[in-house]
Tab-separated table of N, CA and C in Angstrom:
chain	number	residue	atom	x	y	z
A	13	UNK	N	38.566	90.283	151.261
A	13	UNK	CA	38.526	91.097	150.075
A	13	UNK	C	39.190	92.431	150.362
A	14	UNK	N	39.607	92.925	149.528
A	14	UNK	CA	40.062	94.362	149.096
A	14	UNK	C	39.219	95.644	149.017
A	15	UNK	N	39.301	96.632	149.774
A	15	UNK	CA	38.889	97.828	149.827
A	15	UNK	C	39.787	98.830	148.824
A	16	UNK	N	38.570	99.267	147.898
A	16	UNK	CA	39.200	100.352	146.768
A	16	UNK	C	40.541	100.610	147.179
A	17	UNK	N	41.348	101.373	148.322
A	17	UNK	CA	42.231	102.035	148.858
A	17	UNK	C	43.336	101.277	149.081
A	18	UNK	N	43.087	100.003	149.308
A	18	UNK	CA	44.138	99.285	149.663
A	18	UNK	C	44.969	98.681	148.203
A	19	UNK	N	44.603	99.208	147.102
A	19	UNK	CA	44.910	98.298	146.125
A	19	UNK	C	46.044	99.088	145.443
A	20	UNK	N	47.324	98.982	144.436
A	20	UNK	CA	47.626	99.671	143.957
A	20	UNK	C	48.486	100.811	144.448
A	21	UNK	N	49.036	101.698	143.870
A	21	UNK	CA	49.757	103.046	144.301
A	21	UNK	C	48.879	104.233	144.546
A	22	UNK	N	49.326	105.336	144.930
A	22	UNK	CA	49.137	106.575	145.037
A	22	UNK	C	49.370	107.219	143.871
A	23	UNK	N	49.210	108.123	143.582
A	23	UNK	CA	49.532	109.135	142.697
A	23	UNK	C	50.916	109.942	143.077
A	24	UNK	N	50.496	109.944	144.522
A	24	UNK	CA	51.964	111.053	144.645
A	24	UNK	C	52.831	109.918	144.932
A	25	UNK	N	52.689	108.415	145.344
A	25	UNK	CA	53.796	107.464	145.281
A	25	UNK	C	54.156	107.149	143.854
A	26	UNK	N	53.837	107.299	143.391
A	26	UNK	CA	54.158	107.361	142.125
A	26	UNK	C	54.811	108.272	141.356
A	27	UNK	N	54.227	109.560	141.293
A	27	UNK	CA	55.453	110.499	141.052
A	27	UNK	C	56.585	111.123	141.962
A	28	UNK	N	56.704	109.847	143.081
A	28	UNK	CA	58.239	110.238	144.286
A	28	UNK	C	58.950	109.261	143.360
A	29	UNK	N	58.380	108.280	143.098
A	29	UNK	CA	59.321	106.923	142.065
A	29	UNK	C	59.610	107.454	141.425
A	30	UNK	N	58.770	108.454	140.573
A	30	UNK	CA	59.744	108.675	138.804
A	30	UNK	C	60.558	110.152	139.275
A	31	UNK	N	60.288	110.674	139.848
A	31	UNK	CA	61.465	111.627	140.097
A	31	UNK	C	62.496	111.087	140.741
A	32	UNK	N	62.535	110.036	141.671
A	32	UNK	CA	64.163	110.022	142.129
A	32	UNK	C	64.502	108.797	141.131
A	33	UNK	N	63.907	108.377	140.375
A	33	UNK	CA	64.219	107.488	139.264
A	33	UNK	C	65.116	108.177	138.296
A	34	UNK	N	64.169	109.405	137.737
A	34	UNK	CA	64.865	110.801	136.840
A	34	UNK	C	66.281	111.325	137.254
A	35	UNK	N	66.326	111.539	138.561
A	35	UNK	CA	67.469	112.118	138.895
A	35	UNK	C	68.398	111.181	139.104
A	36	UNK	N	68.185	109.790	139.712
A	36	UNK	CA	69.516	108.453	139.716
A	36	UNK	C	69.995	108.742	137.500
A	37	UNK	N	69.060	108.537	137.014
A	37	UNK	CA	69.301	108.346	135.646
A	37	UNK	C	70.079	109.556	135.326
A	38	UNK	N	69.906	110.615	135.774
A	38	UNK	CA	70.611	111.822	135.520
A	38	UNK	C	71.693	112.030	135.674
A	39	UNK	N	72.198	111.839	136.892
A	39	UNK	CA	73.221	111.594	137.416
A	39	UNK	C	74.353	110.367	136.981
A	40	UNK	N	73.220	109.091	136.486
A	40	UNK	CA	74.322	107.989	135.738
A	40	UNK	C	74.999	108.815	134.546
A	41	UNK	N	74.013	109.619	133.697
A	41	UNK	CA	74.495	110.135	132.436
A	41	UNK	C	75.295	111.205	133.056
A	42	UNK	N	75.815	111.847	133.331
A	42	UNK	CA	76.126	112.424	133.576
A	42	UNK	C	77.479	111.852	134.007
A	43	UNK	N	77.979	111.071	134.946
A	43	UNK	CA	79.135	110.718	135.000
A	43	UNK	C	79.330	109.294	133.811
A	44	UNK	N	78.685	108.499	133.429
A	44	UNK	CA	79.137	108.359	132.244
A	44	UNK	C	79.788	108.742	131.005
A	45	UNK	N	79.758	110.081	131.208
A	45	UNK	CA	80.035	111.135	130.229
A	45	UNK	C	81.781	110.913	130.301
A	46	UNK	N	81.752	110.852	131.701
A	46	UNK	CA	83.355	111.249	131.878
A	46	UNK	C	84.194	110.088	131.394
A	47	UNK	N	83.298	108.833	131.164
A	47	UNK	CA	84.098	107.671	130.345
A	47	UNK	C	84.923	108.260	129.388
A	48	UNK	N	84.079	109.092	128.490
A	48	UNK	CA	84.930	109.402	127.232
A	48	UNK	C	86.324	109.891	127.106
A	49	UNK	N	87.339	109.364	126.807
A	49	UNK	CA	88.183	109.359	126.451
A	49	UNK	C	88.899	110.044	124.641
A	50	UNK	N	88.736	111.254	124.610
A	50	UNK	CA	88.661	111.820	122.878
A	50	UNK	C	90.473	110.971	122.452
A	51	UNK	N	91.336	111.266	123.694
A	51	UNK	CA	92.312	110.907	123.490
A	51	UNK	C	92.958	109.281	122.731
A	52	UNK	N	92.035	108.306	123.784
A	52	UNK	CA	92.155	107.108	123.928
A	52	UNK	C	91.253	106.522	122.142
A	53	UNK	N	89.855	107.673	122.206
A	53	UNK	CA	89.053	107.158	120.799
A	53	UNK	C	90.221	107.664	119.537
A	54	UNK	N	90.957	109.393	119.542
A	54	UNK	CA	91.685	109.101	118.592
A	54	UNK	C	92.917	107.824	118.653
A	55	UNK	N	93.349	107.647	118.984
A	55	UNK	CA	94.610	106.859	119.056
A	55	UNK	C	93.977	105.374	118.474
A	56	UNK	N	93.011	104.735	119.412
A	56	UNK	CA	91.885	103.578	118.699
A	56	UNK	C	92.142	104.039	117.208
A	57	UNK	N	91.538	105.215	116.876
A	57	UNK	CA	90.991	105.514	115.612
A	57	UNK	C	92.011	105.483	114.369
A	58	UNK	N	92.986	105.973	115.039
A	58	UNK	CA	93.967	105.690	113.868
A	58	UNK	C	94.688	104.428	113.715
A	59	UNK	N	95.172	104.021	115.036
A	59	UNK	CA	95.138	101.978	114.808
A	59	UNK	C	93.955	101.726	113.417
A	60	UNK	N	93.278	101.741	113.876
A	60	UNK	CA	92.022	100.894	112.824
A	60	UNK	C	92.312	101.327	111.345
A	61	UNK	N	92.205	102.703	111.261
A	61	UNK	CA	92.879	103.316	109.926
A	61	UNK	C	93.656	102.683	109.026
A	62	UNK	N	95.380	102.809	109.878
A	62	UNK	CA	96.456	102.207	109.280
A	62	UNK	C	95.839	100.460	108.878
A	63	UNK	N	94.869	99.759	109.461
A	63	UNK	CA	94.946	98.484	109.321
A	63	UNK	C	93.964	98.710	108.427
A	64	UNK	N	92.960	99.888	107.898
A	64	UNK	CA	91.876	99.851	106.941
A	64	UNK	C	92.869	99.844	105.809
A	65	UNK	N	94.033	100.690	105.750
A	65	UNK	CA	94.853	101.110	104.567
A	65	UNK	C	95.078	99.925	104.213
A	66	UNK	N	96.009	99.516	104.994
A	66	UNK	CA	96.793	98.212	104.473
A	66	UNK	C	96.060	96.956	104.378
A	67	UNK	N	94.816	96.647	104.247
A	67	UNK	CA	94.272	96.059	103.629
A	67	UNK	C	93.673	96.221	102.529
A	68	UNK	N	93.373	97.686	102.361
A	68	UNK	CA	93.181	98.133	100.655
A	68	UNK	C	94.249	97.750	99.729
A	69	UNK	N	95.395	97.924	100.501
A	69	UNK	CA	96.659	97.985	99.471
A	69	UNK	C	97.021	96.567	99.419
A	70	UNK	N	96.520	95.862	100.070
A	70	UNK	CA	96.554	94.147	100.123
A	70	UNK	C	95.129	93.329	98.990
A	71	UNK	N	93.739	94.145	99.158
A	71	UNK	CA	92.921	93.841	98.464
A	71	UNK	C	93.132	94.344	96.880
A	72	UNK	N	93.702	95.362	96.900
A	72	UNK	CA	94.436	95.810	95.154
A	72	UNK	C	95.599	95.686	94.830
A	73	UNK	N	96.266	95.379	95.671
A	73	UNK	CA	97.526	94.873	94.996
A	73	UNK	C	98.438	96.216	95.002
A	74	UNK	N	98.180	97.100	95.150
A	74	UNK	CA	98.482	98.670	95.151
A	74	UNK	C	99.422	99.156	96.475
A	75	UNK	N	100.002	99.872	95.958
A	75	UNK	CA	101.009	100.718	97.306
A	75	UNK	C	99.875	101.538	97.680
A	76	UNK	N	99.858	101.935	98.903
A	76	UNK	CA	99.645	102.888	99.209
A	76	UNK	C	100.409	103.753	100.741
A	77	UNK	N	100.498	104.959	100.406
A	77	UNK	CA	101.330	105.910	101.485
A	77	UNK	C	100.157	106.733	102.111
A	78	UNK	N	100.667	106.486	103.377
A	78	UNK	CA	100.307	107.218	104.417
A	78	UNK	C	100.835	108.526	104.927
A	79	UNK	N	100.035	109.528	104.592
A	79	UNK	CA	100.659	110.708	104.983
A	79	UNK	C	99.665	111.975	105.896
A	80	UNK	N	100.271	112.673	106.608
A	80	UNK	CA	99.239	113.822	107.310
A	80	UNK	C	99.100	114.589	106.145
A	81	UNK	N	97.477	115.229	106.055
A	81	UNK	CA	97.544	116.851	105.127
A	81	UNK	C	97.768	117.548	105.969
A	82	UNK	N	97.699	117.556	107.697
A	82	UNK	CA	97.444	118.643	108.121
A	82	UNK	C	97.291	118.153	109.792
A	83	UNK	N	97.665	118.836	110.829
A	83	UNK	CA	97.757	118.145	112.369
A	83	UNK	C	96.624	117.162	112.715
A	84	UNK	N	95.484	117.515	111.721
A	84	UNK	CA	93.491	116.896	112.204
A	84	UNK	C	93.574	115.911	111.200
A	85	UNK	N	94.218	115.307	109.773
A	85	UNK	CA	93.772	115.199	108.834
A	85	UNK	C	94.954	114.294	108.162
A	86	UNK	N	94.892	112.661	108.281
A	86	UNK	CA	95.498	111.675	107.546
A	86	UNK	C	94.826	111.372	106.135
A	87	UNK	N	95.575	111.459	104.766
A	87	UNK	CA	95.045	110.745	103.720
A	87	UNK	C	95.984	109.653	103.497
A	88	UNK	N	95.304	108.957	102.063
A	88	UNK	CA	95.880	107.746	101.647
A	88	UNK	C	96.417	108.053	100.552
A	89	UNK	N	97.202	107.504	99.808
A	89	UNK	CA	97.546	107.783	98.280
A	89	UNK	C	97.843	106.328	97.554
A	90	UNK	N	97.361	106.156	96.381
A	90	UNK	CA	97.788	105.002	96.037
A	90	UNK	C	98.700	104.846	94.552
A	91	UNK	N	99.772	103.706	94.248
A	91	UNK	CA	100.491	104.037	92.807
A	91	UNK	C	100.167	102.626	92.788
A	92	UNK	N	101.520	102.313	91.867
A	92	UNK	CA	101.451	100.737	91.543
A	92	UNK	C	102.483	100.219	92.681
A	93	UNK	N	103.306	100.841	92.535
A	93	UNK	CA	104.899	100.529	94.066
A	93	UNK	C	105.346	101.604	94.744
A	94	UNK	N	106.289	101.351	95.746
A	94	UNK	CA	106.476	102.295	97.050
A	94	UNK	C	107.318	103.249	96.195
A	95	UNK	N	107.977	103.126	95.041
A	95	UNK	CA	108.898	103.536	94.321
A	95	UNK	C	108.597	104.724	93.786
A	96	UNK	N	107.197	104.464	93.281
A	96	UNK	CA	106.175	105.658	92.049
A	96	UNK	C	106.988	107.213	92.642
A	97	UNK	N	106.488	107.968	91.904
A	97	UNK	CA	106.808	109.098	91.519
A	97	UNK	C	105.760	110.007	91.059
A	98	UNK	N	104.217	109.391	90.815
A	98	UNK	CA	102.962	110.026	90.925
A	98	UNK	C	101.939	109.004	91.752
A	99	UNK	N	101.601	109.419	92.997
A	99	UNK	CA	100.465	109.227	93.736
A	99	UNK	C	99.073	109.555	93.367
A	100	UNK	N	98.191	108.875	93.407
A	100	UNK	CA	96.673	108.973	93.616
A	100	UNK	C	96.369	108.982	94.676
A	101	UNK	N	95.011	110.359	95.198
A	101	UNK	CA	94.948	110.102	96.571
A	101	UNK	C	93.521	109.847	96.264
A	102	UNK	N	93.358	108.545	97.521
A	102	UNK	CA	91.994	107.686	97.860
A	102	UNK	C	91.166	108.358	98.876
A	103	UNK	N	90.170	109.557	98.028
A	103	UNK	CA	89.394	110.269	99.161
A	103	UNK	C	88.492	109.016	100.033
A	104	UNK	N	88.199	107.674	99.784
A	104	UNK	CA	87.477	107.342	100.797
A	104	UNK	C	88.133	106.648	101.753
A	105	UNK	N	89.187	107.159	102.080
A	105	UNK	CA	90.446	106.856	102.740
A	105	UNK	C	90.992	107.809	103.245
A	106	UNK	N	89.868	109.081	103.864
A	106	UNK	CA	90.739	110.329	104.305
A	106	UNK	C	89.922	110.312	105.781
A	107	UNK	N	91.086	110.392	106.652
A	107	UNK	CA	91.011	110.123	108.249
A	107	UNK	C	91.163	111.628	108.827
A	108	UNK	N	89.714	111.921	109.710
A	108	UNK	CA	89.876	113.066	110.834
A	108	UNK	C	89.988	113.008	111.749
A	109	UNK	N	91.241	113.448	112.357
A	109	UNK	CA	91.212	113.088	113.735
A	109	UNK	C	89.480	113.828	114.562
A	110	UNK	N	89.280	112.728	115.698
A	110	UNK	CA	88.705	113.476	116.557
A	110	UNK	C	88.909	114.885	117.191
A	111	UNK	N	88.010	115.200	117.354
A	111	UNK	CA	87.694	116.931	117.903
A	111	UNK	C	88.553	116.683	119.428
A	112	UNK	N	89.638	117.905	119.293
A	112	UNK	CA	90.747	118.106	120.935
A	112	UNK	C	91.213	117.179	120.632
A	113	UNK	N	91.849	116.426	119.306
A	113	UNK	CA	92.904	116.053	119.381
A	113	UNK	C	93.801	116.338	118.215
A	114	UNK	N	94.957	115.652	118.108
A	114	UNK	CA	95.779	116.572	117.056
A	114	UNK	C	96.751	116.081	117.354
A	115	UNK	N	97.776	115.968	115.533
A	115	UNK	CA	99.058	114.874	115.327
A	115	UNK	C	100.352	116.068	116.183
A	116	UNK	N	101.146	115.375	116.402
A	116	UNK	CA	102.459	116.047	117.572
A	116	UNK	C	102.854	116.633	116.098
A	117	UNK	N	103.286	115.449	114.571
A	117	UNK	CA	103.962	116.137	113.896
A	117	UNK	C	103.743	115.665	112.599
A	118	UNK	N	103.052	116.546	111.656
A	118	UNK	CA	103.109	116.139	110.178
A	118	UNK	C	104.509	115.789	109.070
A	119	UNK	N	105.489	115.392	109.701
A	119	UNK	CA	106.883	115.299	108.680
A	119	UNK	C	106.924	113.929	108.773
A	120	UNK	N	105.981	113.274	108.444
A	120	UNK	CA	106.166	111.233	108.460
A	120	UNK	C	105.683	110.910	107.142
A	121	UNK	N	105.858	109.802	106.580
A	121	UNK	CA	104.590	109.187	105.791
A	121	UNK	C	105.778	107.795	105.568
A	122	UNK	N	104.489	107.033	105.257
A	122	UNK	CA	104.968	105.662	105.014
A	122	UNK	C	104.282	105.138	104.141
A	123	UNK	N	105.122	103.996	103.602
A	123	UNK	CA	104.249	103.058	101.834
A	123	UNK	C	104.079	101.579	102.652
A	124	UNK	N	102.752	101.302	102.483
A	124	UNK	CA	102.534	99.877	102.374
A	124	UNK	C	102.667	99.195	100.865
A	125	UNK	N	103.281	97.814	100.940
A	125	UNK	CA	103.431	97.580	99.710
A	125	UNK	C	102.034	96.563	99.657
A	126	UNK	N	101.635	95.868	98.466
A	126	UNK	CA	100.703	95.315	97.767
A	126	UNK	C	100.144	94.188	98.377
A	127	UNK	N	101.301	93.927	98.917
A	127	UNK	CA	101.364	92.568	99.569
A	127	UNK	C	101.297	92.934	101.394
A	128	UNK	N	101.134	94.313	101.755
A	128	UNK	CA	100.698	94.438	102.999
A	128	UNK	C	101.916	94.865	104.155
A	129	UNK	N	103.199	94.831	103.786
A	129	UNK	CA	104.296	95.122	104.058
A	129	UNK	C	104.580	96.774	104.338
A	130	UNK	N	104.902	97.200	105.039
A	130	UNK	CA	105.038	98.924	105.224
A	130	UNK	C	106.607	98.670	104.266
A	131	UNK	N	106.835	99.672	104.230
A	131	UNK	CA	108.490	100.059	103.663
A	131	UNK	C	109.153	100.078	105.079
A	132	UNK	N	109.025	100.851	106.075
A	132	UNK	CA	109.728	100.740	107.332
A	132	UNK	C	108.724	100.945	108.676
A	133	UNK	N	108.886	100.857	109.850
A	133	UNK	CA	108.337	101.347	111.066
A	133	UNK	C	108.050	102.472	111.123
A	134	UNK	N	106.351	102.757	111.645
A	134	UNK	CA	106.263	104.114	111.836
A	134	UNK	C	105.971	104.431	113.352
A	135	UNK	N	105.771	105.277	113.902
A	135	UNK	CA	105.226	106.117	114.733
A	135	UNK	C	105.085	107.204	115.043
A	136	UNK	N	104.141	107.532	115.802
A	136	UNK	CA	103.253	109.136	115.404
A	136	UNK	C	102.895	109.345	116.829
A	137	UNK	N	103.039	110.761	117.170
A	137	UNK	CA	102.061	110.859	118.299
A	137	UNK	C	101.300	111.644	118.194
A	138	UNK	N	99.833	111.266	119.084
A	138	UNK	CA	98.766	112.172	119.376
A	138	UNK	C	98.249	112.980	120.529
A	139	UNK	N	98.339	113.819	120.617
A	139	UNK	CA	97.997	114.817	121.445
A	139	UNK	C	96.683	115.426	121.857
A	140	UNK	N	96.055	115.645	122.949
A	140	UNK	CA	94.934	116.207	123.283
A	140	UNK	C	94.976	117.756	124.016
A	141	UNK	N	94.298	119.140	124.241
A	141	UNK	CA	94.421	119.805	124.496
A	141	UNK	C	94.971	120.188	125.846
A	142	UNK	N	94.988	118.781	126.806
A	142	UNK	CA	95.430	118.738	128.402
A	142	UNK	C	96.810	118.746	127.718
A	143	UNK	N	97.342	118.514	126.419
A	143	UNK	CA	98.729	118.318	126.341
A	143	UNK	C	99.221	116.375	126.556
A	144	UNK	N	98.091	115.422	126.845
A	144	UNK	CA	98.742	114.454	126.886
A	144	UNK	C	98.748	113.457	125.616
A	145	UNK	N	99.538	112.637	125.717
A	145	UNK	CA	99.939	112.626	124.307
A	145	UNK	C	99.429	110.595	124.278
A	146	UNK	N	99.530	110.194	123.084
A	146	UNK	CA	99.731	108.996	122.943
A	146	UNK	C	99.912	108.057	121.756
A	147	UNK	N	101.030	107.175	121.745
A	147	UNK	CA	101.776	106.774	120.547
A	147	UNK	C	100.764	105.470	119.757
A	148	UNK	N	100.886	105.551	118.426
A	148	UNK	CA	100.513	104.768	117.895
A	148	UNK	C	101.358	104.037	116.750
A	149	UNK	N	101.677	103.043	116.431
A	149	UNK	CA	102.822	102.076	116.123
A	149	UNK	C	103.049	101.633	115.177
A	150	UNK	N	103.246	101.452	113.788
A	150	UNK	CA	103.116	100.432	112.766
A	150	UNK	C	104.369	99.498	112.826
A	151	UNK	N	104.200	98.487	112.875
A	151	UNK	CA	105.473	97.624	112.378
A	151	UNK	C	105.739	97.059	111.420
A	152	UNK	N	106.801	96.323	111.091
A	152	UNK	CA	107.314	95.999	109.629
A	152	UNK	C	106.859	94.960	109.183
A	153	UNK	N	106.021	93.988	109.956
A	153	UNK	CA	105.232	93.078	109.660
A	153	UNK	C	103.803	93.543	109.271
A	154	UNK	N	103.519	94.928	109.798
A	154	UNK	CA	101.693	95.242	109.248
A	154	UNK	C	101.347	95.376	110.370
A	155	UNK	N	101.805	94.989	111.500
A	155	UNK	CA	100.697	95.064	112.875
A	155	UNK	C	100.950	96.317	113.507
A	156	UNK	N	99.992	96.618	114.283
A	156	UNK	CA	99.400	98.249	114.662
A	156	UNK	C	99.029	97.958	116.094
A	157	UNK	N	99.398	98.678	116.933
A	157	UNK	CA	99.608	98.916	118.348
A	157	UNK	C	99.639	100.716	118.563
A	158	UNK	N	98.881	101.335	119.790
A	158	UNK	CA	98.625	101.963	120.363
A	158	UNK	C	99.085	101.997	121.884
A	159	UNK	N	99.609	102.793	122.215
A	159	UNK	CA	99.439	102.975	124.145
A	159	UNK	C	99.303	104.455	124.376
């Protein structure tokens, strides 16, 4: 049989476990952190975008153009064709870039047509405050690539 003492933990073995438990966990978060990539999430982020657009403009039948308001800040606009001459812009279709990052250059925009087709090839680059940059792609078929 078992004597009271022999059974079980200590008290202070027990709180040596949860403190170097606390601090391994601390330390995981902590360099986990450095996973993040703001650069790599904008660039993701706007891939997904351009392919959210052009499936709106595929689910309505609708043009819609892609344009920057501003280095942080992609909207959508939609007419009937790439042709129009008055745009509607689709606020639930307005893209912020992530925080420390930012477009190289607002002088682009492009029309998807109805049927899912861009008018021509785009590309854009994105920039993070280290200055490094990274391209994101549309092609004339609809497909969207990042590096």
């Amino acid at each position: 049989m078992f004597s009271g003492s022999d059974r079980g933990f200590t008290l202070l073995e027990l709180l040596v476990t949860l403190s170097l438990s606390g601090v391994l966990m601390g330390v995981a978060l902590f360099n986990i952190k450095e996973l993040d990539d703001p650069l790599k999430n904008s660039a993701a982020l706007s891939a997904s975008y351009l392919k959210q657009v052009r499936a709106r403009a595929i689910s309505t039948t609708s043009a819609y153009r892609i344009r920057p308001l501003s280095e942080n800040v992609i909207i959508a606009e939609s007419a009937k064709n790439c042709s129009a001459t008055s745009w509607t812009s689709d606020n639930s279709l307005k893209f912020n870039l992530p925080d420390g990052t930012h477009l190289e250059s607002v002088n682009w925009s492009v029309c998807i047509s109805g049927r899912g087709m861009p008018e021509k090839a785009l590309q854009f680059q994105i920039s993070d405050t280290a200055g490094n940059t990274r391209q994101v792609e549309l092609f004339l078929a609809g497909a969207v690539r990042y590096q």
